Amino acid sequence: MDVKKLGRIPDGGGHKALGRQAGRTTRKRMGLDCAHSAVDDHTRLAYSENHADEKAATCAGLLHRAAAFFTAHGIDRIECVLTDNAGPYRKSFAWRDALTDLGAVGKLTRGGMRGEVIQEALERPRFCQRISGAEH
């Protein structure tokens, strides 16, 4: 699992659509969204959600929803969840409880994890299917 912070794009587009000077006036205080993603290492099936934060409760909730998504697609067992060293994965009781509920073990990377799956999805949006909340 990983989280990638992405800048919000204002209505009407940002500087890439409007030009640098025109886009500057529309972007004030847009903030960030956090793209949370979980990927099955065997099938490469991915589950992602956008949230306003990367707090422990959000990460734990995503883990439960991702597990349900994977189960619906025939992946019925999660043995280990690999994450970076962010606080919600290291210090959170909610995260530990979510892992325990799934019977999984949490494992932290030794550093340098960049979120390659999220980066790939950003670079190749034509291969990603967007599912809105009403469709699941």
PDB file of N, CA and C in Angstrom, residues 30-72:
ATOM      1  N   MET A  30      -5.888  25.494  -3.428  1.00  0.00           N
ATOM      2  CA  MET A  30      -6.622  24.316  -3.890  1.00  0.00           C
ATOM      3  C   MET A  30      -6.363  23.135  -2.958  1.00  0.00           C
ATOM      4  N   GLY A  31      -5.178  23.009  -2.433  1.00  0.00           N
ATOM      5  CA  GLY A  31      -4.867  21.923  -1.514  1.00  0.00           C
ATOM      6  C   GLY A  31      -4.436  20.660  -2.222  1.00  0.00           C
ATOM      7  N   LEU A  32      -4.409  19.586  -1.461  1.00  0.00           N
ATOM      8  CA  LEU A  32      -3.947  18.295  -1.960  1.00  0.00           C
ATOM      9  C   LEU A  32      -4.996  17.220  -1.723  1.00  0.00           C
ATOM     10  N   ASP A  33      -5.008  16.233  -2.590  1.00  0.00           N
ATOM     11  CA  ASP A  33      -5.739  14.993  -2.369  1.00  0.00           C
ATOM     12  C   ASP A  33      -4.705  13.903  -2.163  1.00  0.00           C
ATOM     13  N   CYS A  34      -5.070  12.892  -1.422  1.00  0.00           N
ATOM     14  CA  CYS A  34      -4.180  11.762  -1.194  1.00  0.00           C
ATOM     15  C   CYS A  34      -4.750  10.546  -1.915  1.00  0.00           C
ATOM     16  N   ALA A  35      -4.015  10.038  -2.887  1.00  0.00           N
ATOM     17  CA  ALA A  35      -4.424   8.837  -3.610  1.00  0.00           C
ATOM     18  C   ALA A  35      -3.856   7.637  -2.855  1.00  0.00           C
ATOM     19  N   HIS A  36      -4.734   6.867  -2.234  1.00  0.00           N
ATOM     20  CA  HIS A  36      -4.351   5.659  -1.496  1.00  0.00           C
ATOM     21  C   HIS A  36      -4.505   4.475  -2.442  1.00  0.00           C
ATOM     22  N   SER A  37      -3.492   3.631  -2.541  1.00  0.00           N
ATOM     23  CA  SER A  37      -3.545   2.489  -3.447  1.00  0.00           C
ATOM     24  C   SER A  37      -3.025   1.231  -2.780  1.00  0.00           C
ATOM     25  N   ALA A  38      -3.668   0.120  -3.122  1.00  0.00           N
ATOM     26  CA  ALA A  38      -3.226  -1.203  -2.684  1.00  0.00           C
ATOM     27  C   ALA A  38      -3.130  -2.073  -3.929  1.00  0.00           C
ATOM     28  N   VAL A  39      -2.040  -2.838  -4.058  1.00  0.00           N
ATOM     29  CA  VAL A  39      -1.810  -3.660  -5.239  1.00  0.00           C
ATOM     30  C   VAL A  39      -1.480  -5.079  -4.800  1.00  0.00           C
ATOM     31  N   ASP A  40      -2.139  -6.051  -5.430  1.00  0.00           N
ATOM     32  CA  ASP A  40      -1.815  -7.452  -5.190  1.00  0.00           C
ATOM     33  C   ASP A  40      -0.532  -7.769  -5.955  1.00  0.00           C
ATOM     34  N   ASP A  41       0.470  -8.291  -5.270  1.00  0.00           N
ATOM     35  CA  ASP A  41       1.766  -8.506  -5.916  1.00  0.00           C
ATOM     36  C   ASP A  41       1.752  -9.637  -6.932  1.00  0.00           C
ATOM     37  N   HIS A  42       0.805 -10.561  -6.841  1.00  0.00           N
ATOM     38  CA  HIS A  42       0.771 -11.676  -7.785  1.00  0.00           C
ATOM     39  C   HIS A  42       0.029 -11.311  -9.069  1.00  0.00           C
ATOM     40  N   THR A  43      -1.174 -10.777  -8.938  1.00  0.00           N
ATOM     41  CA  THR A  43      -2.000 -10.485 -10.113  1.00  0.00           C
ATOM     42  C   THR A  43      -1.835  -9.063 -10.634  1.00  0.00           C
ATOM     43  N   ARG A  44      -1.264  -8.178  -9.814  1.00  0.00           N
ATOM     44  CA  ARG A  44      -1.129  -6.744 -10.103  1.00  0.00           C
ATOM     45  C   ARG A  44      -2.473  -6.027 -10.171  1.00  0.00           C
ATOM     46  N   LEU A  45      -3.494  -6.641  -9.603  1.00  0.00           N
ATOM     47  CA  LEU A  45      -4.794  -5.989  -9.482  1.00  0.00           C
ATOM     48  C   LEU A  45      -4.657  -4.876  -8.452  1.00  0.00           C
ATOM     49  N   ALA A  46      -5.146  -3.682  -8.787  1.00  0.00           N
ATOM     50  CA  ALA A  46      -4.970  -2.529  -7.902  1.00  0.00           C
ATOM     51  C   ALA A  46      -6.309  -1.963  -7.476  1.00  0.00           C
ATOM     52  N   TYR A  47      -6.332  -1.430  -6.267  1.00  0.00           N
ATOM     53  CA  TYR A  47      -7.499  -0.741  -5.713  1.00  0.00           C
ATOM     54  C   TYR A  47      -7.028   0.614  -5.217  1.00  0.00           C
ATOM     55  N   SER A  48      -7.708   1.690  -5.629  1.00  0.00           N
ATOM     56  CA  SER A  48      -7.319   3.046  -5.227  1.00  0.00           C
ATOM     57  C   SER A  48      -8.531   3.866  -4.830  1.00  0.00           C
ATOM     58  N   GLU A  49      -8.297   4.785  -3.911  1.00  0.00           N
ATOM     59  CA  GLU A  49      -9.304   5.753  -3.479  1.00  0.00           C
ATOM     60  C   GLU A  49      -8.613   7.093  -3.249  1.00  0.00           C
ATOM     61  N   ASN A  50      -9.352   8.176  -3.446  1.00  0.00           N
ATOM     62  CA  ASN A  50      -8.864   9.512  -3.110  1.00  0.00           C
ATOM     63  C   ASN A  50      -9.478   9.956  -1.795  1.00  0.00           C
ATOM     64  N   HIS A  51      -8.643  10.501  -0.925  1.00  0.00           N
ATOM     65  CA  HIS A  51      -9.087  11.038   0.356  1.00  0.00           C
ATOM     66  C   HIS A  51      -8.381  12.365   0.618  1.00  0.00           C
ATOM     67  N   ALA A  52      -8.901  13.115   1.557  1.00  0.00           N
ATOM     68  CA  ALA A  52      -8.318  14.412   1.897  1.00  0.00           C
ATOM     69  C   ALA A  52      -7.129  14.282   2.843  1.00  0.00           C
ATOM     70  N   ASP A  53      -6.925  13.108   3.442  1.00  0.00           N
ATOM     71  CA  ASP A  53      -5.835  12.952   4.400  1.00  0.00           C
ATOM     72  C   ASP A  53      -5.212  11.576   4.293  1.00  0.00           C
ATOM     73  N   GLU A  54      -4.167  11.368   5.061  1.00  0.00           N
ATOM     74  CA  GLU A  54      -3.545  10.038   5.158  1.00  0.00           C
ATOM     75  C   GLU A  54      -3.410   9.639   6.622  1.00  0.00           C
ATOM     76  N   LYS A  55      -4.495   9.866   7.361  1.00  0.00           N
ATOM     77  CA  LYS A  55      -4.518   9.521   8.776  1.00  0.00           C
ATOM     78  C   LYS A  55      -4.695   8.015   8.943  1.00  0.00           C
ATOM     79  N   ALA A  56      -4.425   7.551  10.149  1.00  0.00           N
ATOM     80  CA  ALA A  56      -4.458   6.124  10.441  1.00  0.00           C
ATOM     81  C   ALA A  56      -5.827   5.508  10.176  1.00  0.00           C
ATOM     82  N   ALA A  57      -6.889   6.178  10.588  1.00  0.00           N
ATOM     83  CA  ALA A  57      -8.235   5.631  10.378  1.00  0.00           C
ATOM     84  C   ALA A  57      -8.565   5.514   8.896  1.00  0.00           C
ATOM     85  N   THR A  58      -8.105   6.470   8.114  1.00  0.00           N
ATOM     86  CA  THR A  58      -8.323   6.421   6.669  1.00  0.00           C
ATOM     87  C   THR A  58      -7.579   5.243   6.061  1.00  0.00           C
ATOM     88  N   CYS A  59      -6.325   5.053   6.445  1.00  0.00           N
ATOM     89  CA  CYS A  59      -5.517   3.949   5.924  1.00  0.00           C
ATOM     90  C   CYS A  59      -6.087   2.592   6.338  1.00  0.00           C
ATOM     91  N   ALA A  60      -6.528   2.475   7.575  1.00  0.00           N
ATOM     92  CA  ALA A  60      -7.110   1.218   8.056  1.00  0.00           C
ATOM     93  C   ALA A  60      -8.416   0.919   7.325  1.00  0.00           C
ATOM     94  N   GLY A  61      -9.248   1.932   7.135  1.00  0.00           N
ATOM     95  CA  GLY A  61     -10.491   1.739   6.391  1.00  0.00           C
ATOM     96  C   GLY A  61     -10.235   1.319   4.956  1.00  0.00           C
ATOM     97  N   LEU A  62      -9.233   1.927   4.337  1.00  0.00           N
ATOM     98  CA  LEU A  62      -8.882   1.549   2.970  1.00  0.00           C
ATOM     99  C   LEU A  62      -8.436   0.090   2.908  1.00  0.00           C
ATOM    100  N   LEU A  63      -7.678  -0.350   3.888  1.00  0.00           N
ATOM    101  CA  LEU A  63      -7.220  -1.740   3.900  1.00  0.00           C
ATOM    102  C   LEU A  63      -8.406  -2.697   3.940  1.00  0.00           C
ATOM    103  N   HIS A  64      -9.410  -2.400   4.758  1.00  0.00           N
ATOM    104  CA  HIS A  64     -10.605  -3.256   4.810  1.00  0.00           C
ATOM    105  C   HIS A  64     -11.354  -3.247   3.473  1.00  0.00           C
ATOM    106  N   ARG A  65     -11.523  -2.061   2.879  1.00  0.00           N
ATOM    107  CA  ARG A  65     -12.240  -1.978   1.597  1.00  0.00           C
ATOM    108  C   ARG A  65     -11.444  -2.632   0.475  1.00  0.00           C
ATOM    109  N   ALA A  66     -10.122  -2.489   0.498  1.00  0.00           N
ATOM    110  CA  ALA A  66      -9.285  -3.138  -0.506  1.00  0.00           C
ATOM    111  C   ALA A  66      -9.373  -4.654  -0.383  1.00  0.00           C
ATOM    112  N   ALA A  67      -9.373  -5.160   0.848  1.00  0.00           N
ATOM    113  CA  ALA A  67      -9.496  -6.604   1.056  1.00  0.00           C
ATOM    114  C   ALA A  67     -10.828  -7.120   0.510  1.00  0.00           C
ATOM    115  N   ALA A  68     -11.919  -6.375   0.740  1.00  0.00           N
ATOM    116  CA  ALA A  68     -13.226  -6.769   0.199  1.00  0.00           C
ATOM    117  C   ALA A  68     -13.200  -6.749  -1.329  1.00  0.00           C
ATOM    118  N   PHE A  69     -12.558  -5.742  -1.912  1.00  0.00           N
ATOM    119  CA  PHE A  69     -12.432  -5.640  -3.367  1.00  0.00           C
ATOM    120  C   PHE A  69     -11.663  -6.839  -3.916  1.00  0.00           C
ATOM    121  N   PHE A  70     -10.534  -7.168  -3.291  1.00  0.00           N
ATOM    122  CA  PHE A  70      -9.733  -8.298  -3.753  1.00  0.00           C
ATOM    123  C   PHE A  70     -10.496  -9.616  -3.604  1.00  0.00           C
ATOM    124  N   THR A  71     -11.232  -9.763  -2.508  1.00  0.00           N
ATOM    125  CA  THR A  71     -12.034 -10.970  -2.306  1.00  0.00           C
ATOM    126  C   THR A  71     -13.078 -11.106  -3.413  1.00  0.00           C
ATOM    127  N   ALA A  72     -13.711 -10.012  -3.788  1.00  0.00           N
ATOM    128  CA  ALA A  72     -14.716 -10.035  -4.862  1.00  0.00           C
ATOM    129  C   ALA A  72     -14.096 -10.413  -6.206  1.00  0.00           C
TER     130      ALA A  72
END
